[in-house]
Amino acid sequence: MSKTKGLVISLVVVLTLAVAGGAFLTWRAFVAPSELEKVAEACDVVGLLEDGGKSITFDTLGKDESGIERGDIFDVGCVTNRLDTPSYVTTHIDSTRALDGQQTDEWDDYEARWSYHPDSGLDLTIIDRS
């Protein structure tokens, strides 16, 4: 085998591997589910996902509300546990009063925004910033 032929074969192999690697990264970025999507699936709250799987929103019912609830406190607990939400965030959520207005916290690649009132419940959105 000549040197030129060996060089061409090597070049073809390298290019093939580069194209395959690029295709895999593209597939992973656009097709593979995000961590938030995996958690929503595990907690059976996929219907609460928004923004192409980059956020999830809960709207629990308060004592004076009736109607459609978007997740309950058990769903919130399942998602926050599976996302390894630090205790400082969950404690902040648990201790929010109606007077506090909208609150925010961040951890890892996530941001949480919420408000609470006993009459209208907990409204919580978790955003995946990755």
mmCIF file of N, CA and C in Angstrom:
data_model
loop_
_atom_site.group_PDB
_atom_site.id
_atom_site.type_symbol
_atom_site.label_atom_id
_atom_site.label_comp_id
_atom_site.label_asym_id
_atom_site.label_seq_id
_atom_site.Cartn_x
_atom_site.Cartn_y
_atom_site.Cartn_z
ATOM 1 N N MET A 1 0.852 -1.166 0.000
ATOM 2 C CA MET A 1 0.000 0.000 0.000
ATOM 3 C C MET A 1 0.899 1.229 0.000
ATOM 4 N N SER A 2 0.574 2.158 -0.857
ATOM 5 C CA SER A 2 1.400 3.358 -0.947
ATOM 6 C C SER A 2 1.091 4.293 0.203
ATOM 7 N N LYS A 3 2.035 5.210 0.424
ATOM 8 C CA LYS A 3 1.886 6.197 1.484
ATOM 9 C C LYS A 3 0.665 7.072 1.255
ATOM 10 N N THR A 4 0.401 7.444 0.025
ATOM 11 C CA THR A 4 -0.733 8.303 -0.306
ATOM 12 C C THR A 4 -2.060 7.591 -0.021
ATOM 13 N N LYS A 5 -2.122 6.312 -0.414
ATOM 14 C CA LYS A 5 -3.343 5.547 -0.183
ATOM 15 C C LYS A 5 -3.587 5.396 1.313
ATOM 16 N N GLY A 6 -2.558 5.144 2.088
ATOM 17 C CA GLY A 6 -2.691 5.026 3.547
ATOM 18 C C GLY A 6 -3.146 6.333 4.176
ATOM 19 N N LEU A 7 -2.620 7.452 3.652
ATOM 20 C CA LEU A 7 -3.015 8.768 4.144
ATOM 21 C C LEU A 7 -4.484 9.046 3.832
ATOM 22 N N VAL A 8 -4.930 8.687 2.661
ATOM 23 C CA VAL A 8 -6.330 8.886 2.260
ATOM 24 C C VAL A 8 -7.247 8.045 3.149
ATOM 25 N N ILE A 9 -6.895 6.800 3.403
ATOM 26 C CA ILE A 9 -7.705 5.926 4.258
ATOM 27 C C ILE A 9 -7.771 6.496 5.675
ATOM 28 N N SER A 10 -6.651 6.949 6.183
ATOM 29 C CA SER A 10 -6.630 7.550 7.519
ATOM 30 C C SER A 10 -7.506 8.789 7.576
ATOM 31 N N LEU A 11 -7.428 9.606 6.558
ATOM 32 C CA LEU A 11 -8.231 10.822 6.498
ATOM 33 C C LEU A 11 -9.723 10.492 6.450
ATOM 34 N N VAL A 12 -10.098 9.479 5.674
ATOM 35 C CA VAL A 12 -11.496 9.054 5.577
ATOM 36 C C VAL A 12 -11.985 8.559 6.938
ATOM 37 N N VAL A 13 -11.181 7.797 7.632
ATOM 38 C CA VAL A 13 -11.556 7.283 8.959
ATOM 39 C C VAL A 13 -11.746 8.437 9.940
ATOM 40 N N VAL A 14 -10.840 9.387 9.968
ATOM 41 C CA VAL A 14 -10.933 10.539 10.878
ATOM 42 C C VAL A 14 -12.191 11.359 10.566
ATOM 43 N N LEU A 15 -12.447 11.624 9.305
ATOM 44 C CA LEU A 15 -13.628 12.391 8.916
ATOM 45 C C LEU A 15 -14.915 11.655 9.280
ATOM 46 N N THR A 16 -14.924 10.343 9.074
ATOM 47 C CA THR A 16 -16.095 9.539 9.425
ATOM 48 C C THR A 16 -16.368 9.612 10.930
ATOM 49 N N LEU A 17 -15.320 9.499 11.728
ATOM 50 C CA LEU A 17 -15.478 9.598 13.180
ATOM 51 C C LEU A 17 -15.940 10.988 13.599
ATOM 52 N N ALA A 18 -15.431 12.019 12.941
ATOM 53 C CA ALA A 18 -15.834 13.391 13.265
ATOM 54 C C ALA A 18 -17.311 13.607 12.939
ATOM 55 N N VAL A 19 -17.757 13.125 11.791
ATOM 56 C CA VAL A 19 -19.163 13.265 11.409
ATOM 57 C C VAL A 19 -20.048 12.477 12.368
ATOM 58 N N ALA A 20 -19.650 11.267 12.719
ATOM 59 C CA ALA A 20 -20.436 10.447 13.649
ATOM 60 C C ALA A 20 -20.508 11.110 15.022
ATOM 61 N N GLY A 21 -19.398 11.663 15.491
ATOM 62 C CA GLY A 21 -19.392 12.363 16.783
ATOM 63 C C GLY A 21 -20.273 13.583 16.761
ATOM 64 N N GLY A 22 -20.226 14.347 15.681
ATOM 65 C CA GLY A 22 -21.082 15.523 15.553
ATOM 66 C C GLY A 22 -22.551 15.145 15.507
ATOM 67 N N ALA A 23 -22.860 14.069 14.798
ATOM 68 C CA ALA A 23 -24.247 13.605 14.723
ATOM 69 C C ALA A 23 -24.743 13.177 16.099
ATOM 70 N N PHE A 24 -23.906 12.502 16.864
ATOM 71 C CA PHE A 24 -24.287 12.070 18.206
ATOM 72 C C PHE A 24 -24.546 13.274 19.104
ATOM 73 N N LEU A 25 -23.674 14.270 19.071
ATOM 74 C CA LEU A 25 -23.860 15.459 19.909
ATOM 75 C C LEU A 25 -25.115 16.221 19.514
ATOM 76 N N THR A 26 -25.388 16.299 18.219
ATOM 77 C CA THR A 26 -26.610 16.956 17.753
ATOM 78 C C THR A 26 -27.831 16.190 18.238
ATOM 79 N N TRP A 27 -27.833 14.879 18.107
ATOM 80 C CA TRP A 27 -28.946 14.054 18.580
ATOM 81 C C TRP A 27 -29.138 14.245 20.068
ATOM 82 N N ARG A 28 -28.063 14.224 20.813
ATOM 83 C CA ARG A 28 -28.147 14.357 22.270
ATOM 84 C C ARG A 28 -28.727 15.706 22.668
ATOM 85 N N ALA A 29 -28.348 16.751 21.962
ATOM 86 C CA ALA A 29 -28.822 18.093 22.300
ATOM 87 C C ALA A 29 -30.292 18.289 21.944
ATOM 88 N N PHE A 30 -30.765 17.658 20.862
ATOM 89 C CA PHE A 30 -32.118 17.932 20.381
ATOM 90 C C PHE A 30 -33.119 16.816 20.623
ATOM 91 N N VAL A 31 -32.663 15.618 20.918
ATOM 92 C CA VAL A 31 -33.576 14.502 21.053
ATOM 93 C C VAL A 31 -33.577 13.928 22.461
ATOM 94 N N ALA A 32 -32.426 13.821 23.071
ATOM 95 C CA ALA A 32 -32.341 13.202 24.388
ATOM 96 C C ALA A 32 -33.081 14.068 25.407
ATOM 97 N N PRO A 33 -33.862 13.445 26.289
ATOM 98 C CA PRO A 33 -34.610 14.230 27.279
ATOM 99 C C PRO A 33 -33.683 14.901 28.289
ATOM 100 N N SER A 34 -34.088 16.091 28.705
ATOM 101 C CA SER A 34 -33.330 16.808 29.727
ATOM 102 C C SER A 34 -33.555 16.147 31.089
ATOM 103 N N GLU A 35 -32.762 16.533 32.057
ATOM 104 C CA GLU A 35 -32.932 16.000 33.411
ATOM 105 C C GLU A 35 -34.320 16.359 33.946
ATOM 106 N N LEU A 36 -34.771 17.571 33.673
ATOM 107 C CA LEU A 36 -36.097 17.990 34.135
ATOM 108 C C LEU A 36 -37.191 17.131 33.492
ATOM 109 N N GLU A 37 -37.030 16.805 32.219
ATOM 110 C CA GLU A 37 -38.001 15.934 31.552
ATOM 111 C C GLU A 37 -37.990 14.535 32.146
ATOM 112 N N LYS A 38 -36.819 14.010 32.465
ATOM 113 C CA LYS A 38 -36.719 12.685 33.093
ATOM 114 C C LYS A 38 -37.392 12.689 34.458
ATOM 115 N N VAL A 39 -37.170 13.754 35.227
ATOM 116 C CA VAL A 39 -37.779 13.866 36.558
ATOM 117 C C VAL A 39 -39.297 13.969 36.436
ATOM 118 N N ALA A 40 -39.783 14.777 35.495
ATOM 119 C CA ALA A 40 -41.230 14.921 35.296
ATOM 120 C C ALA A 40 -41.858 13.578 34.927
ATOM 121 N N GLU A 41 -41.168 12.817 34.101
ATOM 122 C CA GLU A 41 -41.646 11.479 33.726
ATOM 123 C C GLU A 41 -41.712 10.575 34.957
ATOM 124 N N ALA A 42 -40.652 10.571 35.756
ATOM 125 C CA ALA A 42 -40.601 9.723 36.945
ATOM 126 C C ALA A 42 -41.665 10.108 37.979
ATOM 127 N N CYS A 43 -42.004 11.389 38.044
ATOM 128 C CA CYS A 43 -42.993 11.880 39.015
ATOM 129 C C CYS A 43 -44.402 11.945 38.419
ATOM 130 N N ASP A 44 -44.557 11.513 37.163
ATOM 131 C CA ASP A 44 -45.844 11.486 36.481
ATOM 132 C C ASP A 44 -46.485 12.871 36.389
ATOM 133 N N VAL A 45 -45.659 13.875 36.048
ATOM 134 C CA VAL A 45 -46.159 15.245 35.886
ATOM 135 C C VAL A 45 -45.674 15.849 34.549
ATOM 136 N N VAL A 46 -45.544 15.013 33.534
ATOM 137 C CA VAL A 46 -45.063 15.476 32.233
ATOM 138 C C VAL A 46 -45.963 16.581 31.684
ATOM 139 N N GLY A 47 -47.246 16.526 31.995
ATOM 140 C CA GLY A 47 -48.184 17.532 31.516
ATOM 141 C C GLY A 47 -47.927 18.927 32.065
ATOM 142 N N LEU A 48 -47.084 19.043 33.087
ATOM 143 C CA LEU A 48 -46.770 20.343 33.675
ATOM 144 C C LEU A 48 -45.527 20.981 33.061
ATOM 145 N N LEU A 49 -44.839 20.238 32.171
ATOM 146 C CA LEU A 49 -43.659 20.786 31.507
ATOM 147 C C LEU A 49 -44.054 21.876 30.526
ATOM 148 N N GLU A 50 -43.199 22.881 30.413
ATOM 149 C CA GLU A 50 -43.414 23.989 29.483
ATOM 150 C C GLU A 50 -42.093 24.344 28.818
ATOM 151 N N ASP A 51 -42.150 25.241 27.860
ATOM 152 C CA ASP A 51 -40.951 25.761 27.198
ATOM 153 C C ASP A 51 -40.060 24.652 26.642
ATOM 154 N N GLY A 52 -40.685 23.682 25.989
ATOM 155 C CA GLY A 52 -39.915 22.601 25.381
ATOM 156 C C GLY A 52 -39.177 21.739 26.391
ATOM 157 N N GLY A 53 -39.727 21.601 27.590
ATOM 158 C CA GLY A 53 -39.099 20.778 28.626
ATOM 159 C C GLY A 53 -38.074 21.519 29.460
ATOM 160 N N LYS A 54 -37.984 22.837 29.308
ATOM 161 C CA LYS A 54 -36.995 23.628 30.062
ATOM 162 C C LYS A 54 -37.572 24.208 31.355
ATOM 163 N N SER A 55 -38.884 24.061 31.574
ATOM 164 C CA SER A 55 -39.471 24.544 32.821
ATOM 165 C C SER A 55 -40.665 23.668 33.191
ATOM 166 N N ILE A 56 -41.005 23.711 34.466
ATOM 167 C CA ILE A 56 -42.181 23.004 34.965
ATOM 168 C C ILE A 56 -42.889 23.940 35.936
ATOM 169 N N THR A 57 -44.215 24.009 35.827
ATOM 170 C CA THR A 57 -44.983 24.938 36.642
ATOM 171 C C THR A 57 -46.064 24.207 37.423
ATOM 172 N N PHE A 58 -46.108 24.488 38.716
ATOM 173 C CA PHE A 58 -47.117 23.945 39.621
ATOM 174 C C PHE A 58 -48.031 25.083 40.062
ATOM 175 N N ASP A 59 -49.306 24.781 40.202
ATOM 176 C CA ASP A 59 -50.277 25.723 40.746
ATOM 177 C C ASP A 59 -51.189 24.912 41.653
ATOM 178 N N THR A 60 -50.801 24.796 42.918
ATOM 179 C CA THR A 60 -51.591 24.008 43.859
ATOM 180 C C THR A 60 -52.790 24.825 44.318
ATOM 181 N N LEU A 61 -53.845 24.135 44.704
ATOM 182 C CA LEU A 61 -55.061 24.816 45.144
ATOM 183 C C LEU A 61 -54.927 25.269 46.592
ATOM 184 N N GLY A 62 -55.414 26.469 46.866
ATOM 185 C CA GLY A 62 -55.484 26.976 48.223
ATOM 186 C C GLY A 62 -56.813 26.605 48.849
ATOM 187 N N LYS A 63 -57.023 27.048 50.091
ATOM 188 C CA LYS A 63 -58.235 26.652 50.812
ATOM 189 C C LYS A 63 -59.499 27.261 50.221
ATOM 190 N N ASP A 64 -59.403 28.376 49.521
ATOM 191 C CA ASP A 64 -60.577 29.031 48.951
ATOM 192 C C ASP A 64 -60.726 28.797 47.458
ATOM 193 N N GLU A 65 -59.956 27.877 46.898
ATOM 194 C CA GLU A 65 -60.001 27.646 45.453
ATOM 195 C C GLU A 65 -60.674 26.322 45.141
ATOM 196 N N SER A 66 -61.275 26.282 43.991
ATOM 197 C CA SER A 66 -61.751 25.027 43.433
ATOM 198 C C SER A 66 -61.415 25.074 41.949
ATOM 199 N N GLY A 67 -61.416 23.954 41.342
ATOM 200 C CA GLY A 67 -61.098 23.933 39.918
ATOM 201 C C GLY A 67 -59.947 23.002 39.626
ATOM 202 N N ILE A 68 -59.234 23.323 38.573
ATOM 203 C CA ILE A 68 -58.156 22.454 38.104
ATOM 204 C C ILE A 68 -56.861 22.816 38.808
ATOM 205 N N GLU A 69 -56.267 21.818 39.382
ATOM 206 C CA GLU A 69 -54.983 21.983 40.056
ATOM 207 C C GLU A 69 -53.886 21.516 39.103
ATOM 208 N N ARG A 70 -52.787 22.263 39.044
ATOM 209 C CA ARG A 70 -51.633 21.868 38.230
ATOM 210 C C ARG A 70 -50.580 21.286 39.160
ATOM 211 N N GLY A 71 -50.812 20.056 39.583
ATOM 212 C CA GLY A 71 -49.909 19.392 40.514
ATOM 213 C C GLY A 71 -50.292 19.690 41.944
ATOM 214 N N ASP A 72 -49.949 18.783 42.818
ATOM 215 C CA ASP A 72 -50.205 19.000 44.236
ATOM 216 C C ASP A 72 -48.887 19.032 44.987
ATOM 217 N N ILE A 73 -48.960 19.189 46.290
ATOM 218 C CA ILE A 73 -47.749 19.336 47.095
ATOM 219 C C ILE A 73 -46.881 18.070 47.042
ATOM 220 N N PHE A 74 -47.512 16.919 46.837
ATOM 221 C CA PHE A 74 -46.745 15.674 46.706
ATOM 222 C C PHE A 74 -45.955 15.662 45.395
ATOM 223 N N ASP A 75 -46.545 16.214 44.326
ATOM 224 C CA ASP A 75 -45.832 16.336 43.050
ATOM 225 C C ASP A 75 -44.642 17.290 43.193
ATOM 226 N N VAL A 76 -44.860 18.406 43.885
ATOM 227 C CA VAL A 76 -43.770 19.357 44.137
ATOM 228 C C VAL A 76 -42.643 18.655 44.884
ATOM 229 N N GLY A 77 -42.993 17.892 45.923
ATOM 230 C CA GLY A 77 -41.987 17.166 46.699
ATOM 231 C C GLY A 77 -41.233 16.151 45.866
ATOM 232 N N CYS A 78 -41.949 15.426 45.003
ATOM 233 C CA CYS A 78 -41.295 14.431 44.145
ATOM 234 C C CYS A 78 -40.275 15.102 43.236
ATOM 235 N N VAL A 79 -40.673 16.185 42.572
ATOM 236 C CA VAL A 79 -39.781 16.861 41.625
ATOM 237 C C VAL A 79 -38.590 17.482 42.351
ATOM 238 N N THR A 80 -38.834 18.188 43.444
ATOM 239 C CA THR A 80 -37.711 18.827 44.144
ATOM 240 C C THR A 80 -36.753 17.786 44.718
ATOM 241 N N ASN A 81 -37.271 16.664 45.191
ATOM 242 C CA ASN A 81 -36.379 15.596 45.695
ATOM 243 C C ASN A 81 -35.534 15.007 44.576
ATOM 244 N N ARG A 82 -36.153 14.716 43.444
ATOM 245 C CA ARG A 82 -35.419 14.086 42.335
ATOM 246 C C ARG A 82 -34.441 15.044 41.665
ATOM 247 N N LEU A 83 -34.677 16.342 41.800
ATOM 248 C CA LEU A 83 -33.720 17.324 41.265
ATOM 249 C C LEU A 83 -32.623 17.647 42.282
ATOM 250 N N ASP A 84 -32.609 16.946 43.396
ATOM 251 C CA ASP A 84 -31.627 17.191 44.464
ATOM 252 C C ASP A 84 -31.620 18.662 44.871
ATOM 253 N N THR A 85 -32.820 19.210 45.016
ATOM 254 C CA THR A 85 -32.953 20.598 45.441
ATOM 255 C C THR A 85 -32.384 20.739 46.844
ATOM 256 N N PRO A 86 -31.466 21.671 47.052
ATOM 257 C CA PRO A 86 -30.868 21.827 48.385
ATOM 258 C C PRO A 86 -31.918 22.221 49.428
ATOM 259 N N SER A 87 -31.641 21.865 50.664
ATOM 260 C CA SER A 87 -32.595 22.148 51.737
ATOM 261 C C SER A 87 -32.802 23.644 51.931
ATOM 262 N N TYR A 88 -31.794 24.479 51.622
ATOM 263 C CA TYR A 88 -32.012 25.920 51.780
ATOM 264 C C TYR A 88 -33.116 26.415 50.850
ATOM 265 N N VAL A 89 -33.261 25.786 49.685
ATOM 266 C CA VAL A 89 -34.315 26.193 48.757
ATOM 267 C C VAL A 89 -35.672 25.691 49.250
ATOM 268 N N THR A 90 -35.761 24.411 49.597
ATOM 269 C CA THR A 90 -37.052 23.881 50.045
ATOM 270 C C THR A 90 -37.498 24.530 51.353
ATOM 271 N N THR A 91 -36.557 24.856 52.231
ATOM 272 C CA THR A 91 -36.908 25.557 53.469
ATOM 273 C C THR A 91 -37.428 26.949 53.157
ATOM 274 N N HIS A 92 -36.812 27.615 52.205
ATOM 275 C CA HIS A 92 -37.267 28.939 51.794
ATOM 276 C C HIS A 92 -38.686 28.856 51.215
ATOM 277 N N ILE A 93 -38.943 27.856 50.385
ATOM 278 C CA ILE A 93 -40.285 27.665 49.829
ATOM 279 C C ILE A 93 -41.283 27.402 50.955
ATOM 280 N N ASP A 94 -40.929 26.494 51.861
ATOM 281 C CA ASP A 94 -41.832 26.114 52.960
ATOM 282 C C ASP A 94 -42.142 27.276 53.905
ATOM 283 N N SER A 95 -41.228 28.221 54.034
ATOM 284 C CA SER A 95 -41.424 29.301 55.003
ATOM 285 C C SER A 95 -41.952 30.592 54.380
ATOM 286 N N THR A 96 -42.290 30.548 53.092
ATOM 287 C CA THR A 96 -42.799 31.746 52.425
ATOM 288 C C THR A 96 -44.201 32.081 52.926
ATOM 289 N N ARG A 97 -44.403 33.349 53.230
ATOM 290 C CA ARG A 97 -45.705 33.856 53.675
ATOM 291 C C ARG A 97 -46.356 34.639 52.546
ATOM 292 N N ALA A 98 -47.628 34.861 52.642
ATOM 293 C CA ALA A 98 -48.344 35.625 51.622
ATOM 294 C C ALA A 98 -47.758 37.026 51.475
ATOM 295 N N LEU A 99 -47.296 37.609 52.560
ATOM 296 C CA LEU A 99 -46.738 38.959 52.531
ATOM 297 C C LEU A 99 -45.416 39.050 51.776
ATOM 298 N N ASP A 100 -44.759 37.931 51.561
ATOM 299 C CA ASP A 100 -43.422 37.921 50.967
ATOM 300 C C ASP A 100 -43.419 38.162 49.458
ATOM 301 N N GLY A 101 -44.538 37.986 48.790
ATOM 302 C CA GLY A 101 -44.574 38.156 47.338
ATOM 303 C C GLY A 101 -43.807 37.052 46.631
ATOM 304 N N GLN A 102 -43.448 37.305 45.375
ATOM 305 C CA GLN A 102 -42.722 36.284 44.619
ATOM 306 C C GLN A 102 -41.288 36.178 45.118
ATOM 307 N N GLN A 103 -40.837 34.942 45.279
ATOM 308 C CA GLN A 103 -39.489 34.643 45.760
ATOM 309 C C GLN A 103 -38.723 33.900 44.666
ATOM 310 N N THR A 104 -37.398 33.947 44.735
ATOM 311 C CA THR A 104 -36.557 33.198 43.793
ATOM 312 C C THR A 104 -35.369 32.600 44.530
ATOM 313 N N ASP A 105 -34.904 31.491 44.030
ATOM 314 C CA ASP A 105 -33.675 30.852 44.496
ATOM 315 C C ASP A 105 -33.055 30.135 43.312
ATOM 316 N N GLU A 106 -31.761 29.843 43.412
ATOM 317 C CA GLU A 106 -31.053 29.124 42.363
ATOM 318 C C GLU A 106 -30.173 28.044 42.972
ATOM 319 N N TRP A 107 -29.969 26.984 42.225
ATOM 320 C CA TRP A 107 -29.004 25.946 42.571
ATOM 321 C C TRP A 107 -28.603 25.245 41.273
ATOM 322 N N ASP A 108 -27.378 24.809 41.217
ATOM 323 C CA ASP A 108 -26.850 24.142 40.026
ATOM 324 C C ASP A 108 -27.336 24.873 38.764
ATOM 325 N N ASP A 109 -28.018 24.147 37.875
ATOM 326 C CA ASP A 109 -28.519 24.745 36.628
ATOM 327 C C ASP A 109 -29.986 25.153 36.727
ATOM 328 N N TYR A 110 -30.525 25.242 37.942
ATOM 329 C CA TYR A 110 -31.956 25.498 38.114
ATOM 330 C C TYR A 110 -32.230 26.812 38.826
ATOM 331 N N GLU A 111 -33.364 27.380 38.463
ATOM 332 C CA GLU A 111 -33.885 28.561 39.139
ATOM 333 C C GLU A 111 -35.327 28.252 39.523
ATOM 334 N N ALA A 112 -35.710 28.612 40.736
ATOM 335 C CA ALA A 112 -37.092 28.432 41.187
ATOM 336 C C ALA A 112 -37.687 29.799 41.488
ATOM 337 N N ARG A 113 -38.934 29.994 41.059
ATOM 338 C CA ARG A 113 -39.701 31.212 41.354
ATOM 339 C C ARG A 113 -41.040 30.752 41.914
ATOM 340 N N TRP A 114 -41.466 31.361 43.012
ATOM 341 C CA TRP A 114 -42.716 30.939 43.616
ATOM 342 C C TRP A 114 -43.344 32.056 44.433
ATOM 343 N N SER A 115 -44.632 31.845 44.691
ATOM 344 C CA SER A 115 -45.370 32.669 45.636
ATOM 345 C C SER A 115 -46.325 31.730 46.369
ATOM 346 N N TYR A 116 -46.778 32.174 47.525
ATOM 347 C CA TYR A 116 -47.687 31.352 48.321
ATOM 348 C C TYR A 116 -48.706 32.243 49.021
ATOM 349 N N HIS A 117 -49.919 31.784 49.023
ATOM 350 C CA HIS A 117 -50.980 32.393 49.826
ATOM 351 C C HIS A 117 -51.902 31.257 50.248
ATOM 352 N N PRO A 118 -52.315 31.228 51.512
ATOM 353 C CA PRO A 118 -53.171 30.124 51.958
ATOM 354 C C PRO A 118 -54.461 29.990 51.149
ATOM 355 N N ASP A 119 -54.970 31.110 50.654
ATOM 356 C CA ASP A 119 -56.218 31.067 49.891
ATOM 357 C C ASP A 119 -56.026 30.575 48.461
ATOM 358 N N SER A 120 -54.860 30.830 47.881
ATOM 359 C CA SER A 120 -54.643 30.467 46.477
ATOM 360 C C SER A 120 -53.561 29.403 46.277
ATOM 361 N N GLY A 121 -52.903 28.964 47.323
ATOM 362 C CA GLY A 121 -51.939 27.869 47.229
ATOM 363 C C GLY A 121 -50.539 28.311 46.810
ATOM 364 N N LEU A 122 -49.752 27.330 46.451
ATOM 365 C CA LEU A 122 -48.366 27.543 46.020
ATOM 366 C C LEU A 122 -48.312 27.583 44.502
ATOM 367 N N ASP A 123 -47.734 28.620 43.968
ATOM 368 C CA ASP A 123 -47.435 28.720 42.536
ATOM 369 C C ASP A 123 -45.924 28.650 42.402
ATOM 370 N N LEU A 124 -45.415 27.631 41.742
ATOM 371 C CA LEU A 124 -43.976 27.391 41.657
ATOM 372 C C LEU A 124 -43.589 27.050 40.235
ATOM 373 N N THR A 125 -42.559 27.719 39.732
ATOM 374 C CA THR A 125 -41.977 27.380 38.440
ATOM 375 C C THR A 125 -40.496 27.072 38.657
ATOM 376 N N ILE A 126 -40.057 25.936 38.127
ATOM 377 C CA ILE A 126 -38.644 25.554 38.151
ATOM 378 C C ILE A 126 -38.142 25.629 36.720
ATOM 379 N N ILE A 127 -37.044 26.351 36.521
ATOM 380 C CA ILE A 127 -36.498 26.587 35.188
ATOM 381 C C ILE A 127 -35.128 25.925 35.080
ATOM 382 N N ASP A 128 -34.933 25.160 34.020
ATOM 383 C CA ASP A 128 -33.644 24.541 33.731
ATOM 384 C C ASP A 128 -32.837 25.525 32.893
ATOM 385 N N ARG A 129 -31.754 26.066 33.444
ATOM 386 C CA ARG A 129 -30.944 27.076 32.765
ATOM 387 C C ARG A 129 -29.751 26.482 32.019
ATOM 388 N N SER A 130 -29.664 25.142 31.967
ATOM 389 C CA SER A 130 -28.502 24.533 31.294
ATOM 390 C C SER A 130 -28.574 24.663 29.794
#
